[in-house]
Amino acid sequence: MAVTGPDFDKGEGLAPAVVQDDRSGEVLMLAYMNEEAWLKTLETGKAHYWSRSRQSLWLKGETSGHVQLVSEIRLDCDNDTILLKVRQVGGAACHAGYSSCFYRKWVDGAWVTEGERVFDPKDVYR
Amino acid sequence: MAVTGPDFDKGEGLAPAVVQDDRSGEVLMLAYMNEEAWLKTLETGKAHYWSRSRQSLWLKGETSGHVQLVSEIRLDCDNDTILLKVRQVGGAACHAGYSSCFYRKWVDGAWVTEGERVFDPKDVYR
């Protein structure tokens, strides 16, 4: 088998990427990569994704400055899911200002916010 | 906003679930849930997914006995991605016998296996 990047064909051109803090191990977010995002990430060392809502290549942190410096890339056994370990500049991956997008926890049938806000979105996205 | 489960409609009935070891923080796998899998997981405390390849509800560990006991459930800011923290019975989430499905690491343009095998698949799937 030739060594190649992830298999983007299985997900109609997209592969989900789990993004994890390389120090704390906290899962920060899930995003999607296409081949262009994959290649840009390798080339620059900064996480690039494919924005499904905007339908465009997305340098994470382009607006906020909170880029993700990639320290490790892993691939799952099916070749169709990526794991990125990153150093999150600014300390928050979530556009809502939390370190992780997973800031809500299921407790007794309801979602409870659990996570400290690193920044106020109003100060970052003007 | 009414408190509900994840938004399965955005992904045509499916939401990706990132699965993380509740002690080590290792990301074990990515799977997909539909509403039935979500409800079964809540009801039983064992991770259930929707198998896209088999097109059926899937109790993780049904064949191997290596079930995942769910200790925490989180939801992302878009309501469409789930994070499960689990206690992995048997110590390996991957059908290939590794603790994590992400047992290959990108090193200098190639995938290098890095991870110890917890079991030999031949001994588990007969």
JSON list of C-alpha atoms in Angstrom, two decimals:
[
{"chain": "A", "resi": 1, "resn": "MET", "atom": "CA", "xyz": [0.00, 0.00, 0.00]},
{"chain": "A", "resi": 2, "resn": "ALA", "atom": "CA", "xyz": [1.36, 3.38, -0.93]},
{"chain": "A", "resi": 3, "resn": "VAL", "atom": "CA", "xyz": [1.72, 5.82, 1.92]},
{"chain": "A", "resi": 4, "resn": "THR", "atom": "CA", "xyz": [-0.68, 8.66, 1.38]},
{"chain": "A", "resi": 5, "resn": "GLY", "atom": "CA", "xyz": [-2.74, 11.13, 3.30]},
{"chain": "A", "resi": 6, "resn": "PRO", "atom": "CA", "xyz": [-6.15, 10.34, 4.75]},
{"chain": "A", "resi": 7, "resn": "ASP", "atom": "CA", "xyz": [-8.87, 8.87, 2.56]},
{"chain": "A", "resi": 8, "resn": "PHE", "atom": "CA", "xyz": [-11.02, 11.87, 1.71]},
{"chain": "A", "resi": 9, "resn": "ASP", "atom": "CA", "xyz": [-13.16, 9.98, -0.80]},
{"chain": "A", "resi": 10, "resn": "LYS", "atom": "CA", "xyz": [-15.06, 8.04, 1.86]},
{"chain": "A", "resi": 11, "resn": "GLY", "atom": "CA", "xyz": [-16.60, 11.23, 3.24]},
{"chain": "A", "resi": 12, "resn": "GLU", "atom": "CA", "xyz": [-17.30, 12.78, -0.14]},
{"chain": "A", "resi": 13, "resn": "GLY", "atom": "CA", "xyz": [-14.11, 14.79, -0.05]},
{"chain": "A", "resi": 14, "resn": "LEU", "atom": "CA", "xyz": [-14.10, 15.49, 3.68]},
{"chain": "A", "resi": 15, "resn": "ALA", "atom": "CA", "xyz": [-12.57, 13.79, 6.70]},
{"chain": "A", "resi": 16, "resn": "PRO", "atom": "CA", "xyz": [-13.41, 14.74, 10.28]},
{"chain": "A", "resi": 17, "resn": "ALA", "atom": "CA", "xyz": [-10.49, 15.97, 12.36]},
{"chain": "A", "resi": 18, "resn": "VAL", "atom": "CA", "xyz": [-10.58, 15.66, 16.13]},
{"chain": "A", "resi": 19, "resn": "VAL", "atom": "CA", "xyz": [-8.51, 18.44, 17.66]},
{"chain": "A", "resi": 20, "resn": "GLN", "atom": "CA", "xyz": [-6.84, 17.88, 21.00]},
{"chain": "A", "resi": 21, "resn": "ASP", "atom": "CA", "xyz": [-4.72, 20.14, 23.19]},
{"chain": "A", "resi": 22, "resn": "ASP", "atom": "CA", "xyz": [-1.20, 18.74, 23.07]},
{"chain": "A", "resi": 23, "resn": "ARG", "atom": "CA", "xyz": [-0.52, 19.47, 26.74]},
{"chain": "A", "resi": 24, "resn": "SER", "atom": "CA", "xyz": [-3.76, 19.00, 28.67]},
{"chain": "A", "resi": 25, "resn": "GLY", "atom": "CA", "xyz": [-5.26, 16.35, 26.39]},
{"chain": "A", "resi": 26, "resn": "GLU", "atom": "CA", "xyz": [-8.55, 18.26, 26.36]},
{"chain": "A", "resi": 27, "resn": "VAL", "atom": "CA", "xyz": [-10.58, 17.66, 23.21]},
{"chain": "A", "resi": 28, "resn": "LEU", "atom": "CA", "xyz": [-11.01, 21.14, 21.77]},
{"chain": "A", "resi": 29, "resn": "MET", "atom": "CA", "xyz": [-13.24, 20.74, 18.74]},
{"chain": "A", "resi": 30, "resn": "LEU", "atom": "CA", "xyz": [-14.15, 18.71, 15.71]},
{"chain": "A", "resi": 31, "resn": "ALA", "atom": "CA", "xyz": [-13.70, 20.15, 12.25]},
{"chain": "A", "resi": 32, "resn": "TYR", "atom": "CA", "xyz": [-13.47, 18.84, 8.70]},
{"chain": "A", "resi": 33, "resn": "MET", "atom": "CA", "xyz": [-10.56, 18.74, 6.29]},
{"chain": "A", "resi": 34, "resn": "ASN", "atom": "CA", "xyz": [-10.51, 18.32, 2.57]},
{"chain": "A", "resi": 35, "resn": "GLU", "atom": "CA", "xyz": [-7.32, 17.55, 0.70]},
{"chain": "A", "resi": 36, "resn": "GLU", "atom": "CA", "xyz": [-6.49, 21.23, 0.27]},
{"chain": "A", "resi": 37, "resn": "ALA", "atom": "CA", "xyz": [-6.84, 21.85, 4.03]},
{"chain": "A", "resi": 38, "resn": "TRP", "atom": "CA", "xyz": [-4.70, 18.79, 4.73]},
{"chain": "A", "resi": 39, "resn": "LEU", "atom": "CA", "xyz": [-1.92, 19.97, 2.41]},
{"chain": "A", "resi": 40, "resn": "LYS", "atom": "CA", "xyz": [-2.06, 23.54, 3.73]},
{"chain": "A", "resi": 41, "resn": "THR", "atom": "CA", "xyz": [-1.81, 22.22, 7.28]},
{"chain": "A", "resi": 42, "resn": "LEU", "atom": "CA", "xyz": [1.26, 20.16, 6.41]},
{"chain": "A", "resi": 43, "resn": "GLU", "atom": "CA", "xyz": [2.83, 23.06, 4.54]},
{"chain": "A", "resi": 44, "resn": "THR", "atom": "CA", "xyz": [2.28, 25.73, 7.21]},
{"chain": "A", "resi": 45, "resn": "GLY", "atom": "CA", "xyz": [2.10, 23.80, 10.48]},
{"chain": "A", "resi": 46, "resn": "LYS", "atom": "CA", "xyz": [-1.12, 25.69, 11.25]},
{"chain": "A", "resi": 47, "resn": "ALA", "atom": "CA", "xyz": [-4.45, 23.87, 11.28]},
{"chain": "A", "resi": 48, "resn": "HIS", "atom": "CA", "xyz": [-6.56, 24.51, 8.19]},
{"chain": "A", "resi": 49, "resn": "TYR", "atom": "CA", "xyz": [-10.04, 23.13, 7.76]},
{"chain": "A", "resi": 50, "resn": "TRP", "atom": "CA", "xyz": [-12.85, 23.15, 5.27]},
{"chain": "A", "resi": 51, "resn": "SER", "atom": "CA", "xyz": [-15.72, 25.28, 6.49]},
{"chain": "A", "resi": 52, "resn": "ARG", "atom": "CA", "xyz": [-18.91, 23.47, 5.56]},
{"chain": "A", "resi": 53, "resn": "SER", "atom": "CA", "xyz": [-21.07, 26.50, 6.36]},
{"chain": "A", "resi": 54, "resn": "ARG", "atom": "CA", "xyz": [-18.98, 28.94, 4.34]},
{"chain": "A", "resi": 55, "resn": "GLN", "atom": "CA", "xyz": [-17.87, 26.33, 1.79]},
{"chain": "A", "resi": 56, "resn": "SER", "atom": "CA", "xyz": [-14.32, 27.59, 1.84]},
{"chain": "A", "resi": 57, "resn": "LEU", "atom": "CA", "xyz": [-10.84, 26.83, 3.10]},
{"chain": "A", "resi": 58, "resn": "TRP", "atom": "CA", "xyz": [-10.50, 28.03, 6.65]},
{"chain": "A", "resi": 59, "resn": "LEU", "atom": "CA", "xyz": [-7.31, 28.89, 8.50]},
{"chain": "A", "resi": 60, "resn": "LYS", "atom": "CA", "xyz": [-8.42, 28.38, 12.09]},
{"chain": "A", "resi": 61, "resn": "GLY", "atom": "CA", "xyz": [-7.75, 31.64, 13.94]},
{"chain": "A", "resi": 62, "resn": "GLU", "atom": "CA", "xyz": [-7.67, 33.75, 10.79]},
{"chain": "A", "resi": 63, "resn": "THR", "atom": "CA", "xyz": [-10.05, 36.30, 12.35]},
{"chain": "A", "resi": 64, "resn": "SER", "atom": "CA", "xyz": [-9.27, 35.90, 16.05]},
{"chain": "A", "resi": 65, "resn": "GLY", "atom": "CA", "xyz": [-5.54, 35.31, 15.74]},
{"chain": "A", "resi": 66, "resn": "HIS", "atom": "CA", "xyz": [-6.07, 32.14, 17.76]},
{"chain": "A", "resi": 67, "resn": "VAL", "atom": "CA", "xyz": [-4.34, 29.77, 15.38]},
{"chain": "A", "resi": 68, "resn": "GLN", "atom": "CA", "xyz": [-3.58, 26.16, 16.17]},
{"chain": "A", "resi": 69, "resn": "LEU", "atom": "CA", "xyz": [0.06, 25.09, 15.85]},
{"chain": "A", "resi": 70, "resn": "VAL", "atom": "CA", "xyz": [0.07, 21.43, 14.94]},
{"chain": "A", "resi": 71, "resn": "SER", "atom": "CA", "xyz": [2.41, 19.28, 16.97]},
{"chain": "A", "resi": 72, "resn": "GLU", "atom": "CA", "xyz": [1.19, 15.81, 16.00]},
{"chain": "A", "resi": 73, "resn": "ILE", "atom": "CA", "xyz": [-1.04, 14.24, 13.37]},
{"chain": "A", "resi": 74, "resn": "ARG", "atom": "CA", "xyz": [-2.61, 10.81, 13.72]},
{"chain": "A", "resi": 75, "resn": "LEU", "atom": "CA", "xyz": [-4.87, 8.71, 11.53]},
{"chain": "A", "resi": 76, "resn": "ASP", "atom": "CA", "xyz": [-7.45, 6.16, 12.55]},
{"chain": "A", "resi": 77, "resn": "CYS", "atom": "CA", "xyz": [-7.63, 2.51, 11.52]},
{"chain": "A", "resi": 78, "resn": "ASP", "atom": "CA", "xyz": [-10.18, 3.27, 8.78]},
{"chain": "A", "resi": 79, "resn": "ASN", "atom": "CA", "xyz": [-7.98, 5.98, 7.23]},
{"chain": "A", "resi": 80, "resn": "ASP", "atom": "CA", "xyz": [-10.87, 8.40, 7.29]},
{"chain": "A", "resi": 81, "resn": "THR", "atom": "CA", "xyz": [-10.54, 10.30, 10.57]},
{"chain": "A", "resi": 82, "resn": "ILE", "atom": "CA", "xyz": [-7.70, 12.58, 11.60]},
{"chain": "A", "resi": 83, "resn": "LEU", "atom": "CA", "xyz": [-6.48, 13.44, 15.09]},
{"chain": "A", "resi": 84, "resn": "LEU", "atom": "CA", "xyz": [-4.57, 16.70, 15.44]},
{"chain": "A", "resi": 85, "resn": "LYS", "atom": "CA", "xyz": [-2.67, 17.55, 18.59]},
{"chain": "A", "resi": 86, "resn": "VAL", "atom": "CA", "xyz": [-2.23, 21.27, 18.71]},
{"chain": "A", "resi": 87, "resn": "ARG", "atom": "CA", "xyz": [-0.91, 24.16, 20.71]},
{"chain": "A", "resi": 88, "resn": "GLN", "atom": "CA", "xyz": [-3.90, 26.52, 20.86]},
{"chain": "A", "resi": 89, "resn": "VAL", "atom": "CA", "xyz": [-2.73, 30.12, 20.60]},
{"chain": "A", "resi": 90, "resn": "GLY", "atom": "CA", "xyz": [-4.84, 32.36, 22.84]},
{"chain": "A", "resi": 91, "resn": "GLY", "atom": "CA", "xyz": [-5.95, 29.41, 24.94]},
{"chain": "A", "resi": 92, "resn": "ALA", "atom": "CA", "xyz": [-9.43, 29.08, 23.47]},
{"chain": "A", "resi": 93, "resn": "ALA", "atom": "CA", "xyz": [-10.51, 27.01, 20.49]},
{"chain": "A", "resi": 94, "resn": "CYS", "atom": "CA", "xyz": [-14.19, 27.90, 20.67]},
{"chain": "A", "resi": 95, "resn": "HIS", "atom": "CA", "xyz": [-15.64, 30.99, 19.03]},
{"chain": "A", "resi": 96, "resn": "ALA", "atom": "CA", "xyz": [-17.79, 31.33, 22.17]},
{"chain": "A", "resi": 97, "resn": "GLY", "atom": "CA", "xyz": [-14.62, 31.99, 24.18]},
{"chain": "A", "resi": 98, "resn": "TYR", "atom": "CA", "xyz": [-14.25, 28.66, 25.91]},
{"chain": "A", "resi": 99, "resn": "SER", "atom": "CA", "xyz": [-11.06, 26.64, 25.73]},
{"chain": "A", "resi": 100, "resn": "SER", "atom": "CA", "xyz": [-13.03, 23.75, 24.23]},
{"chain": "A", "resi": 101, "resn": "CYS", "atom": "CA", "xyz": [-16.15, 23.73, 22.09]},
{"chain": "A", "resi": 102, "resn": "PHE", "atom": "CA", "xyz": [-17.38, 20.93, 24.34]},
{"chain": "A", "resi": 103, "resn": "TYR", "atom": "CA", "xyz": [-18.18, 23.23, 27.25]},
{"chain": "A", "resi": 104, "resn": "ARG", "atom": "CA", "xyz": [-21.54, 21.68, 28.02]},
{"chain": "A", "resi": 105, "resn": "LYS", "atom": "CA", "xyz": [-22.01, 18.50, 29.99]},
{"chain": "A", "resi": 106, "resn": "TRP", "atom": "CA", "xyz": [-25.06, 16.26, 30.15]},
{"chain": "A", "resi": 107, "resn": "VAL", "atom": "CA", "xyz": [-26.30, 16.22, 33.75]},
{"chain": "A", "resi": 108, "resn": "ASP", "atom": "CA", "xyz": [-29.60, 14.61, 34.69]},
{"chain": "A", "resi": 109, "resn": "GLY", "atom": "CA", "xyz": [-31.15, 15.18, 31.28]},
{"chain": "A", "resi": 110, "resn": "ALA", "atom": "CA", "xyz": [-29.93, 18.71, 30.68]},
{"chain": "A", "resi": 111, "resn": "TRP", "atom": "CA", "xyz": [-26.86, 20.46, 29.29]},
{"chain": "A", "resi": 112, "resn": "VAL", "atom": "CA", "xyz": [-24.90, 22.31, 31.95]},
{"chain": "A", "resi": 113, "resn": "THR", "atom": "CA", "xyz": [-22.16, 24.75, 31.01]},
{"chain": "A", "resi": 114, "resn": "GLU", "atom": "CA", "xyz": [-18.92, 23.69, 32.60]},
{"chain": "A", "resi": 115, "resn": "GLY", "atom": "CA", "xyz": [-15.82, 25.49, 31.51]},
{"chain": "A", "resi": 116, "resn": "GLU", "atom": "CA", "xyz": [-14.29, 28.85, 32.07]},
{"chain": "A", "resi": 117, "resn": "ARG", "atom": "CA", "xyz": [-14.47, 31.52, 29.42]},
{"chain": "A", "resi": 118, "resn": "VAL", "atom": "CA", "xyz": [-11.02, 32.49, 28.25]},
{"chain": "A", "resi": 119, "resn": "PHE", "atom": "CA", "xyz": [-12.26, 35.49, 26.28]},
{"chain": "A", "resi": 120, "resn": "ASP", "atom": "CA", "xyz": [-15.42, 37.39, 25.53]},
{"chain": "A", "resi": 121, "resn": "PRO", "atom": "CA", "xyz": [-16.30, 36.94, 21.84]},
{"chain": "A", "resi": 122, "resn": "LYS", "atom": "CA", "xyz": [-17.26, 40.62, 21.65]},
{"chain": "A", "resi": 123, "resn": "ASP", "atom": "CA", "xyz": [-13.64, 41.57, 22.29]},
{"chain": "A", "resi": 124, "resn": "VAL", "atom": "CA", "xyz": [-12.24, 39.23, 19.65]},
{"chain": "A", "resi": 125, "resn": "TYR", "atom": "CA", "xyz": [-14.67, 39.33, 16.74]},
{"chain": "A", "resi": 126, "resn": "ARG", "atom": "CA", "xyz": [-15.33, 42.98, 15.98]},
{"chain": "B", "resi": 1, "resn": "MET", "atom": "CA", "xyz": [-34.52, 26.91, 24.06]},
{"chain": "B", "resi": 2, "resn": "ALA", "atom": "CA", "xyz": [-35.80, 23.56, 25.16]},
{"chain": "B", "resi": 3, "resn": "VAL", "atom": "CA", "xyz": [-33.17, 21.23, 26.49]},
{"chain": "B", "resi": 4, "resn": "THR", "atom": "CA", "xyz": [-32.84, 18.32, 24.14]},
{"chain": "B", "resi": 5, "resn": "GLY", "atom": "CA", "xyz": [-30.29, 15.86, 22.90]},
{"chain": "B", "resi": 6, "resn": "PRO", "atom": "CA", "xyz": [-27.85, 16.61, 20.11]},
{"chain": "B", "resi": 7, "resn": "ASP", "atom": "CA", "xyz": [-29.08, 17.94, 16.78]},
{"chain": "B", "resi": 8, "resn": "PHE", "atom": "CA", "xyz": [-29.11, 14.86, 14.58]},
{"chain": "B", "resi": 9, "resn": "ASP", "atom": "CA", "xyz": [-30.85, 16.59, 11.69]},
{"chain": "B", "resi": 10, "resn": "LYS", "atom": "CA", "xyz": [-27.77, 18.57, 10.67]},
{"chain": "B", "resi": 11, "resn": "GLY", "atom": "CA", "xyz": [-25.89, 15.40, 9.78]},
{"chain": "B", "resi": 12, "resn": "GLU", "atom": "CA", "xyz": [-28.81, 13.69, 8.08]},
{"chain": "B", "resi": 13, "resn": "GLY", "atom": "CA", "xyz": [-29.71, 11.79, 11.21]},
{"chain": "B", "resi": 14, "resn": "LEU", "atom": "CA", "xyz": [-26.16, 11.21, 12.45]},
{"chain": "B", "resi": 15, "resn": "ALA", "atom": "CA", "xyz": [-23.85, 13.07, 14.80]},
{"chain": "B", "resi": 16, "resn": "PRO", "atom": "CA", "xyz": [-20.15, 12.24, 15.17]},
{"chain": "B", "resi": 17, "resn": "ALA", "atom": "CA", "xyz": [-19.09, 11.14, 18.65]},
{"chain": "B", "resi": 18, "resn": "VAL", "atom": "CA", "xyz": [-15.50, 11.59, 19.76]},
{"chain": "B", "resi": 19, "resn": "VAL", "atom": "CA", "xyz": [-14.65, 8.93, 22.31]},
{"chain": "B", "resi": 20, "resn": "GLN", "atom": "CA", "xyz": [-12.05, 9.66, 24.95]},
{"chain": "B", "resi": 21, "resn": "ASP", "atom": "CA", "xyz": [-10.59, 7.54, 27.74]},
{"chain": "B", "resi": 22, "resn": "ASP", "atom": "CA", "xyz": [-11.87, 9.04, 30.98]},
{"chain": "B", "resi": 23, "resn": "ARG", "atom": "CA", "xyz": [-8.61, 8.43, 32.81]},
{"chain": "B", "resi": 24, "resn": "SER", "atom": "CA", "xyz": [-5.76, 8.91, 30.36]},
{"chain": "B", "resi": 25, "resn": "GLY", "atom": "CA", "xyz": [-7.50, 11.42, 28.12]},
{"chain": "B", "resi": 26, "resn": "GLU", "atom": "CA", "xyz": [-6.41, 9.42, 25.06]},
{"chain": "B", "resi": 27, "resn": "VAL", "atom": "CA", "xyz": [-8.75, 9.86, 22.11]},
{"chain": "B", "resi": 28, "resn": "LEU", "atom": "CA", "xyz": [-9.88, 6.33, 21.37]},
{"chain": "B", "resi": 29, "resn": "MET", "atom": "CA", "xyz": [-12.05, 6.54, 18.27]},
{"chain": "B", "resi": 30, "resn": "LEU", "atom": "CA", "xyz": [-14.67, 8.44, 16.36]},
{"chain": "B", "resi": 31, "resn": "ALA", "atom": "CA", "xyz": [-18.06, 6.89, 15.73]},
{"chain": "B", "resi": 32, "resn": "TYR", "atom": "CA", "xyz": [-21.52, 8.07, 14.75]},
{"chain": "B", "resi": 33, "resn": "MET", "atom": "CA", "xyz": [-24.73, 8.17, 16.73]},
{"chain": "B", "resi": 34, "resn": "ASN", "atom": "CA", "xyz": [-28.29, 8.46, 15.57]},
{"chain": "B", "resi": 35, "resn": "GLU", "atom": "CA", "xyz": [-31.10, 9.23, 17.97]},
{"chain": "B", "resi": 36, "resn": "GLU", "atom": "CA", "xyz": [-31.69, 5.56, 18.75]},
{"chain": "B", "resi": 37, "resn": "ALA", "atom": "CA", "xyz": [-28.02, 5.06, 19.64]},
{"chain": "B", "resi": 38, "resn": "TRP", "atom": "CA", "xyz": [-28.11, 8.20, 21.78]},
{"chain": "B", "resi": 39, "resn": "LEU", "atom": "CA", "xyz": [-31.16, 7.02, 23.71]},
{"chain": "B", "resi": 40, "resn": "LYS", "atom": "CA", "xyz": [-29.78, 3.50, 24.14]},
{"chain": "B", "resi": 41, "resn": "THR", "atom": "CA", "xyz": [-26.53, 4.96, 25.47]},
{"chain": "B", "resi": 42, "resn": "LEU", "atom": "CA", "xyz": [-28.40, 7.05, 28.02]},
{"chain": "B", "resi": 43, "resn": "GLU", "atom": "CA", "xyz": [-30.60, 4.12, 29.00]},
{"chain": "B", "resi": 44, "resn": "THR", "atom": "CA", "xyz": [-27.84, 1.55, 29.44]},
{"chain": "B", "resi": 45, "resn": "GLY", "atom": "CA", "xyz": [-24.73, 3.61, 30.24]},
{"chain": "B", "resi": 46, "resn": "LYS", "atom": "CA", "xyz": [-22.91, 1.65, 27.52]},
{"chain": "B", "resi": 47, "resn": "ALA", "atom": "CA", "xyz": [-21.86, 3.37, 24.32]},
{"chain": "B", "resi": 48, "resn": "HIS", "atom": "CA", "xyz": [-24.08, 2.56, 21.35]},
{"chain": "B", "resi": 49, "resn": "TYR", "atom": "CA", "xyz": [-23.40, 3.84, 17.86]},
{"chain": "B", "resi": 50, "resn": "TRP", "atom": "CA", "xyz": [-24.85, 3.65, 14.39]},
{"chain": "B", "resi": 51, "resn": "SER", "atom": "CA", "xyz": [-22.72, 1.50, 12.16]},
{"chain": "B", "resi": 52, "resn": "ARG", "atom": "CA", "xyz": [-22.62, 3.19, 8.78]},
{"chain": "B", "resi": 53, "resn": "SER", "atom": "CA", "xyz": [-21.08, 0.14, 7.12]},
{"chain": "B", "resi": 54, "resn": "ARG", "atom": "CA", "xyz": [-23.60, -2.32, 8.54]},
{"chain": "B", "resi": 55, "resn": "GLN", "atom": "CA", "xyz": [-26.44, 0.21, 8.65]},
{"chain": "B", "resi": 56, "resn": "SER", "atom": "CA", "xyz": [-27.52, -0.94, 12.08]},
{"chain": "B", "resi": 57, "resn": "LEU", "atom": "CA", "xyz": [-27.47, -0.04, 15.75]},
{"chain": "B", "resi": 58, "resn": "TRP", "atom": "CA", "xyz": [-24.19, -1.13, 17.26]},
{"chain": "B", "resi": 59, "resn": "LEU", "atom": "CA", "xyz": [-23.44, -1.82, 20.90]},
{"chain": "B", "resi": 60, "resn": "LYS", "atom": "CA", "xyz": [-19.69, -1.21, 20.98]},
{"chain": "B", "resi": 61, "resn": "GLY", "atom": "CA", "xyz": [-18.09, -4.38, 22.33]},
{"chain": "B", "resi": 62, "resn": "GLU", "atom": "CA", "xyz": [-21.04, -6.60, 21.45]},
{"chain": "B", "resi": 63, "resn": "THR", "atom": "CA", "xyz": [-18.72, -9.15, 19.82]},
{"chain": "B", "resi": 64, "resn": "SER", "atom": "CA", "xyz": [-15.48, -8.60, 21.73]},
{"chain": "B", "resi": 65, "resn": "GLY", "atom": "CA", "xyz": [-16.99, -7.92, 25.14]},
{"chain": "B", "resi": 66, "resn": "HIS", "atom": "CA", "xyz": [-14.98, -4.70, 25.17]},
{"chain": "B", "resi": 67, "resn": "VAL", "atom": "CA", "xyz": [-17.86, -2.37, 25.94]},
{"chain": "B", "resi": 68, "resn": "GLN", "atom": "CA", "xyz": [-17.45, 1.29, 26.79]},
{"chain": "B", "resi": 69, "resn": "LEU", "atom": "CA", "xyz": [-18.93, 2.45, 30.10]},
{"chain": "B", "resi": 70, "resn": "VAL", "atom": "CA", "xyz": [-19.90, 6.06, 29.67]},
{"chain": "B", "resi": 71, "resn": "SER", "atom": "CA", "xyz": [-18.80, 8.36, 32.47]},
{"chain": "B", "resi": 72, "resn": "GLU", "atom": "CA", "xyz": [-19.42, 11.75, 30.88]},
{"chain": "B", "resi": 73, "resn": "ILE", "atom": "CA", "xyz": [-21.22, 13.17, 27.85]},
{"chain": "B", "resi": 74, "resn": "ARG", "atom": "CA", "xyz": [-20.48, 16.56, 26.36]},
{"chain": "B", "resi": 75, "resn": "LEU", "atom": "CA", "xyz": [-21.88, 18.52, 23.44]},
{"chain": "B", "resi": 76, "resn": "ASP", "atom": "CA", "xyz": [-20.15, 21.05, 21.24]},
{"chain": "B", "resi": 77, "resn": "CYS", "atom": "CA", "xyz": [-21.16, 24.64, 20.59]},
{"chain": "B", "resi": 78, "resn": "ASP", "atom": "CA", "xyz": [-22.90, 23.72, 17.33]},
{"chain": "B", "resi": 79, "resn": "ASN", "atom": "CA", "xyz": [-25.01, 21.01, 19.02]},
{"chain": "B", "resi": 80, "resn": "ASP", "atom": "CA", "xyz": [-23.98, 18.51, 16.38]},
{"chain": "B", "resi": 81, "resn": "THR", "atom": "CA", "xyz": [-20.92, 16.75, 17.82]},
{"chain": "B", "resi": 82, "resn": "ILE", "atom": "CA", "xyz": [-20.79, 14.59, 20.93]},
{"chain": "B", "resi": 83, "resn": "LEU", "atom": "CA", "xyz": [-17.87, 13.88, 23.23]},
{"chain": "B", "resi": 84, "resn": "LEU", "atom": "CA", "xyz": [-18.06, 10.69, 25.27]},
{"chain": "B", "resi": 85, "resn": "LYS", "atom": "CA", "xyz": [-15.68, 10.01, 28.11]},
{"chain": "B", "resi": 86, "resn": "VAL", "atom": "CA", "xyz": [-15.61, 6.30, 28.70]},
{"chain": "B", "resi": 87, "resn": "ARG", "atom": "CA", "xyz": [-14.05, 3.54, 30.70]},
{"chain": "B", "resi": 88, "resn": "GLN", "atom": "CA", "xyz": [-12.90, 1.10, 28.01]},
{"chain": "B", "resi": 89, "resn": "VAL", "atom": "CA", "xyz": [-13.42, -2.48, 29.16]},
{"chain": "B", "resi": 90, "resn": "GLY", "atom": "CA", "xyz": [-10.57, -4.70, 27.96]},
{"chain": "B", "resi": 91, "resn": "GLY", "atom": "CA", "xyz": [-8.31, -1.71, 27.49]},
{"chain": "B", "resi": 92, "resn": "ALA", "atom": "CA", "xyz": [-8.57, -1.52, 23.71]},
{"chain": "B", "resi": 93, "resn": "ALA", "atom": "CA", "xyz": [-11.09, 0.41, 21.65]},
{"chain": "B", "resi": 94, "resn": "CYS", "atom": "CA", "xyz": [-9.73, -0.57, 18.25]},
{"chain": "B", "resi": 95, "resn": "HIS", "atom": "CA", "xyz": [-10.71, -3.76, 16.48]},
{"chain": "B", "resi": 96, "resn": "ALA", "atom": "CA", "xyz": [-7.05, -4.04, 15.46]},
{"chain": "B", "resi": 97, "resn": "GLY", "atom": "CA", "xyz": [-6.15, -4.55, 19.12]},
{"chain": "B", "resi": 98, "resn": "TYR", "atom": "CA", "xyz": [-4.73, -1.14, 19.92]},
{"chain": "B", "resi": 99, "resn": "SER", "atom": "CA", "xyz": [-5.97, 0.97, 22.82]},
{"chain": "B", "resi": 100, "resn": "SER", "atom": "CA", "xyz": [-6.84, 3.74, 20.36]},
{"chain": "B", "resi": 101, "resn": "CYS", "atom": "CA", "xyz": [-7.86, 3.61, 16.71]},
{"chain": "B", "resi": 102, "resn": "PHE", "atom": "CA", "xyz": [-5.41, 6.47, 16.16]},
{"chain": "B", "resi": 103, "resn": "TYR", "atom": "CA", "xyz": [-2.34, 4.25, 16.44]},
{"chain": "B", "resi": 104, "resn": "ARG", "atom": "CA", "xyz": [-0.55, 5.73, 13.44]},
{"chain": "B", "resi": 105, "resn": "LYS", "atom": "CA", "xyz": [1.37, 8.97, 13.51]},
{"chain": "B", "resi": 106, "resn": "TRP", "atom": "CA", "xyz": [2.45, 11.14, 10.59]},
{"chain": "B", "resi": 107, "resn": "VAL", "atom": "CA", "xyz": [6.26, 11.27, 10.59]},
{"chain": "B", "resi": 108, "resn": "ASP", "atom": "CA", "xyz": [8.17, 12.82, 7.68]},
{"chain": "B", "resi": 109, "resn": "GLY", "atom": "CA", "xyz": [5.44, 12.10, 5.16]},
{"chain": "B", "resi": 110, "resn": "ALA", "atom": "CA", "xyz": [4.57, 8.57, 6.24]},
{"chain": "B", "resi": 111, "resn": "TRP", "atom": "CA", "xyz": [2.31, 6.85, 8.76]},
{"chain": "B", "resi": 112, "resn": "VAL", "atom": "CA", "xyz": [4.24, 5.16, 11.52]},
{"chain": "B", "resi": 113, "resn": "THR", "atom": "CA", "xyz": [2.56, 2.76, 13.92]},
{"chain": "B", "resi": 114, "resn": "GLU", "atom": "CA", "xyz": [2.99, 3.94, 17.48]},
{"chain": "B", "resi": 115, "resn": "GLY", "atom": "CA", "xyz": [1.01, 2.18, 20.10]},
{"chain": "B", "resi": 116, "resn": "GLU", "atom": "CA", "xyz": [1.14, -1.13, 21.83]},
{"chain": "B", "resi": 117, "resn": "ARG", "atom": "CA", "xyz": [-1.24, -3.89, 20.92]},
{"chain": "B", "resi": 118, "resn": "VAL", "atom": "CA", "xyz": [-3.46, -4.80, 23.85]},
{"chain": "B", "resi": 119, "resn": "PHE", "atom": "CA", "xyz": [-4.84, -7.92, 22.17]},
{"chain": "B", "resi": 120, "resn": "ASP", "atom": "CA", "xyz": [-4.47, -9.93, 19.01]},
{"chain": "B", "resi": 121, "resn": "PRO", "atom": "CA", "xyz": [-7.67, -9.63, 16.97]},
{"chain": "B", "resi": 122, "resn": "LYS", "atom": "CA", "xyz": [-7.46, -13.35, 16.15]},
{"chain": "B", "resi": 123, "resn": "ASP", "atom": "CA", "xyz": [-8.00, -14.16, 19.83]},
{"chain": "B", "resi": 124, "resn": "VAL", "atom": "CA", "xyz": [-11.01, -11.90, 20.20]},
{"chain": "B", "resi": 125, "resn": "TYR", "atom": "CA", "xyz": [-12.99, -12.20, 16.99]},
{"chain": "B", "resi": 126, "resn": "ARG", "atom": "CA", "xyz": [-13.37, -15.90, 16.25]}
]
